[in-house]
Short mmCIF file of C-alpha atoms in Angstrom, two decimals:
data_model
loop_
_atom_site.label_atom_id
_atom_site.label_comp_id
_atom_site.label_asym_id
_atom_site.label_seq_id
_atom_site.Cartn_x
_atom_site.Cartn_y
_atom_site.Cartn_z
CA MET A 1 103.00 136.81 22.73
CA PRO A 2 106.44 137.71 20.84
CA ALA A 3 107.62 141.21 20.40
CA PRO A 4 104.86 142.90 18.11
CA ALA A 5 105.67 143.16 14.34
CA GLU A 6 105.46 145.97 12.58
CA ILE A 7 102.33 147.09 10.24
CA ARG A 8 103.44 148.37 6.73
CA VAL A 9 101.13 149.34 3.59
CA LEU A 10 102.63 147.28 0.92
CA ASP A 11 103.17 147.96 -3.04
CA ASP A 12 104.22 145.95 -5.62
CA SER A 13 108.03 145.75 -4.51
CA TYR A 14 106.55 143.00 -1.87
CA ILE A 15 104.81 140.86 -4.43
CA ARG A 16 107.69 137.98 -4.29
CA GLU A 17 107.50 137.90 -0.50
CA ALA A 18 103.86 138.20 -0.59
CA ARG A 19 103.39 135.38 -3.03
CA SER A 20 105.56 132.90 -1.08
CA LEU A 21 103.38 133.79 2.43
CA LEU A 22 99.98 133.25 0.50
CA TYR A 23 101.17 129.97 -0.87
CA HIS A 24 102.22 128.81 2.26
CA ALA A 25 99.26 130.12 3.85
CA TYR A 26 96.67 128.68 1.58
CA ARG A 27 98.22 125.38 0.33
CA ASN A 28 96.71 123.18 2.89
CA VAL A 29 92.92 125.26 3.42
CA PRO A 30 90.61 122.79 2.84
CA THR A 31 88.51 125.29 0.18
CA PHE A 32 91.89 125.68 -2.08
CA ALA A 33 92.65 121.79 -1.82
CA TYR A 34 89.26 121.10 -3.44
CA LEU A 35 89.13 124.25 -5.72
CA PHE A 36 92.57 123.08 -7.41
CA GLU A 37 92.33 119.15 -6.85
CA ALA A 38 94.71 118.38 -4.20
CA GLU A 39 94.47 114.63 -5.08
CA ARG A 40 95.80 115.31 -8.82
CA PRO A 41 99.30 115.92 -9.35
CA GLY A 42 100.56 119.35 -10.13
CA TYR A 43 98.49 120.95 -7.13
CA GLU A 44 101.41 123.00 -5.60
CA GLN A 45 101.90 124.53 -8.86
CA ARG A 46 98.31 125.39 -9.42
CA ILE A 47 98.26 126.98 -6.28
CA ARG A 48 101.23 129.19 -6.69
CA ALA A 49 99.70 130.25 -10.07
CA THR A 50 96.82 131.10 -8.65
CA VAL A 51 98.47 133.40 -5.71
CA ARG A 52 100.69 134.55 -8.27
CA GLU A 53 97.79 135.94 -10.56
CA LEU A 54 95.38 137.13 -7.61
CA LEU A 55 98.35 139.07 -6.34
CA GLN A 56 99.26 140.10 -10.05
CA GLN A 57 95.62 141.61 -10.94
CA HIS A 58 95.42 143.33 -6.98
CA PHE A 59 98.43 145.47 -7.24
CA ALA A 60 97.89 146.08 -10.76
CA ASP A 61 94.28 147.51 -9.84
CA GLU A 62 96.22 149.61 -7.13
CA LEU A 63 94.28 147.97 -4.15
CA PRO A 64 95.56 148.20 -0.72
CA ALA A 65 97.45 145.54 1.06
CA LEU A 66 98.52 145.62 5.22
CA GLY A 67 101.48 143.72 5.77
CA LEU A 68 103.03 142.52 9.25
CA MET A 69 106.58 142.80 9.06
CA LEU A 70 108.97 141.34 11.61
CA GLY A 71 112.43 142.92 10.86
CA GLU A 72 112.28 142.89 7.23
CA ARG A 73 110.56 139.36 7.05
CA LEU A 74 106.75 139.50 5.93
CA ILE A 75 104.73 137.32 8.08
CA GLY A 76 101.14 138.41 7.63
CA LEU A 77 99.27 139.72 4.78
CA ALA A 78 95.71 141.16 4.31
CA LEU A 79 94.57 141.95 0.50
CA ILE A 80 91.61 144.57 0.80
CA SER A 81 89.31 145.70 -1.61
CA PRO A 82 87.29 148.92 -0.57
CA PRO A 83 83.97 149.78 -1.27
CA GLN A 84 85.02 152.70 -3.71
CA ARG A 85 87.16 150.40 -5.60
CA ARG A 86 85.63 146.94 -5.47
CA LEU A 87 86.30 145.69 -9.05
CA GLU A 88 85.37 141.79 -9.60
CA ILE A 89 88.72 140.37 -10.24
CA THR A 90 86.76 137.29 -12.01
CA GLU A 91 85.72 140.09 -14.62
CA SER A 92 89.04 140.83 -16.03
CA TRP A 93 89.51 138.71 -19.45
CA GLY A 94 93.22 138.94 -18.90
CA TRP A 95 93.09 137.23 -15.57
CA ARG A 96 90.88 134.65 -16.63
CA MET A 97 93.16 133.48 -19.65
CA ARG A 98 96.13 133.91 -17.33
CA MET A 99 94.17 131.37 -14.87
CA LEU A 100 93.23 129.15 -18.10
CA LEU A 101 96.77 128.92 -18.96
CA THR A 102 98.38 127.98 -15.15
CA ALA A 103 95.61 126.52 -13.25
CA GLY A 104 93.68 124.80 -16.05
CA PHE A 105 90.21 124.96 -17.10
CA ARG A 106 88.40 122.80 -14.67
CA CYS A 107 90.13 124.57 -11.74
CA THR A 108 89.58 128.06 -13.15
CA ARG A 109 85.70 127.16 -13.37
CA ARG A 110 85.55 125.92 -9.90
CA TYR A 111 87.07 129.06 -8.81
CA LEU A 112 84.78 131.15 -11.01
CA ASP A 113 81.69 129.35 -9.21
CA TYR A 114 83.22 129.43 -5.90
CA HIS A 115 83.62 133.50 -6.40
CA GLU A 116 80.44 133.95 -7.47
CA ALA A 117 78.36 132.27 -4.82
CA VAL A 118 80.42 133.91 -2.19
CA MET A 119 79.34 137.16 -3.61
CA GLY A 120 75.97 136.10 -3.41
CA CYS A 121 76.12 136.10 0.01
CA LEU A 122 77.33 139.22 0.61
CA PRO A 123 74.95 141.85 2.74
CA PRO A 124 73.73 144.95 0.49
CA GLY A 125 75.70 148.08 1.36
CA ALA A 126 79.23 149.44 1.15
CA TYR A 127 82.08 147.58 2.92
CA HIS A 128 85.63 146.28 2.45
CA VAL A 129 86.25 143.07 1.39
CA LEU A 130 89.34 140.88 2.15
CA PRO A 131 90.05 138.74 -1.12
CA LEU A 132 92.76 136.86 1.06
CA ILE A 133 94.30 137.02 4.52
CA GLY A 134 97.04 134.97 6.24
CA VAL A 135 99.74 134.43 8.50
CA HIS A 136 102.67 132.51 7.71
CA PRO A 137 102.20 128.76 9.20
CA GLU A 138 105.72 129.31 11.03
CA PHE A 139 104.13 132.41 13.12
CA GLN A 140 100.49 131.40 13.60
CA ARG A 141 99.06 130.65 17.19
CA GLN A 142 101.61 133.43 18.26
CA ARG A 143 98.31 135.99 18.21
CA TYR A 144 100.10 137.70 15.03
CA GLY A 145 96.58 137.12 13.42
CA ASP A 146 94.87 139.32 16.27
CA GLN A 147 97.89 142.16 15.31
CA LEU A 148 97.26 141.99 11.89
CA LEU A 149 93.29 141.83 12.21
CA GLU A 150 93.47 144.91 14.62
CA ALA A 151 95.32 146.92 12.41
CA LEU A 152 93.03 145.92 9.28
CA HIS A 153 90.14 147.25 11.58
CA ASN A 154 91.89 150.49 12.50
CA TRP A 155 92.49 150.95 8.62
CA CYS A 156 88.78 150.41 7.68
CA ALA A 157 87.78 152.28 10.39
CA ASP A 158 89.12 155.70 9.11
CA ASP A 159 86.93 155.07 5.97
CA PRO A 160 83.78 156.82 6.61
CA ASN A 161 81.96 155.30 3.36
CA SER A 162 82.17 151.91 4.83
CA LYS A 163 79.73 149.63 6.41
CA GLY A 164 81.97 146.99 7.61
CA VAL A 165 84.40 144.33 6.60
CA VAL A 166 83.45 140.84 4.77
CA VAL A 167 86.02 137.76 4.84
CA ASN A 168 85.08 134.22 4.06
CA THR A 169 86.77 131.00 5.32
CA GLY A 170 86.18 127.17 5.08
CA ASN A 171 88.69 126.33 7.23
CA PRO A 172 87.16 125.21 10.74
CA GLN A 173 90.03 126.43 12.86
CA TYR A 174 89.49 130.13 11.87
CA LEU A 175 85.78 130.28 12.45
CA ASP A 176 86.22 130.93 16.33
CA PHE A 177 88.97 133.23 15.59
CA PHE A 178 86.63 135.44 13.42
CA ARG A 179 83.77 135.38 15.81
CA ARG A 180 85.96 136.32 18.69
CA HIS A 181 86.94 139.47 16.79
CA GLY A 182 83.37 140.27 16.05
CA TYR A 183 82.47 138.77 13.05
CA GLU A 184 78.81 137.51 12.15
CA ASP A 185 78.18 134.25 10.21
CA VAL A 186 76.02 136.01 7.04
CA GLY A 187 76.08 132.91 4.73
CA GLN A 188 77.38 129.58 4.14
CA ILE A 189 77.83 127.84 0.78
CA GLN A 190 79.14 124.22 -0.12
CA VAL A 191 82.17 123.89 -1.96
CA GLY A 192 82.34 120.50 -2.69
CA PRO A 193 83.06 118.64 0.85
CA VAL A 194 83.90 121.98 2.40
CA THR A 195 81.33 124.48 4.09
CA GLU A 196 82.42 128.04 3.54
CA HIS A 197 81.41 130.81 5.85
CA VAL A 198 80.69 133.96 4.73
CA PHE A 199 81.48 136.69 7.89
CA PHE A 200 80.54 140.09 8.27
CA HIS A 201 81.84 142.85 10.87
CA PRO A 202 79.80 145.77 11.16
CA GLN A 203 82.43 148.92 10.71
CA PRO A 204 84.76 148.39 13.28
CA LEU A 205 86.14 151.01 15.69
CA ARG A 206 89.86 152.03 15.98
CA ALA A 207 91.22 150.38 18.76
CA VAL A 208 92.03 152.60 22.05
CA LYS A 209 95.81 151.43 23.40
CA LYS A 210 95.61 151.36 27.12
CA ALA A 211 97.80 154.25 28.78
CA SER A 212 100.93 152.56 30.19
CA ALA A 213 101.25 152.84 34.11
#
């Protein structure tokens, strides 16, 4: 693996870099391709608008985000919704109106139905939810995803009120990745032709670094 990146807690001063990273990380994700109609002109604009609105609402609600920095470049990002602050973004009328104006009625309706179905799979109790998590495609398959997830688990392990972490994906290449890191498949939903998996990790323990010889 290349030199480890630096983990940094991000604020909204990183929103521009975060928008670019998540756009590249999600534009080829099968679930988003269905929700935002990749076959129709304007798909890239709809993805950019959706990422922008999700990030803007996340930071406006003062929710945490962990960034993976290589020098001053943001190469990985995890948005976190803690159990004490878990506000349903889709309940914000301002967010809904901005989505209608940018992504359109049909795509916004698809996203709302998808979000509701995912929420319906979540186990009872208090836990962290990851609305968006990704590594820039240029830096994937270099174990940066492992570093980001370990940092995320360490961050969540320090919260005594949380019983675990929830994430969902419809990308087949990530299923083994999450399972390898201790996630259990707790639900599946059908998003058009895509099977979306909802994963749960019981409260992770802080990773213990091995002492160097």
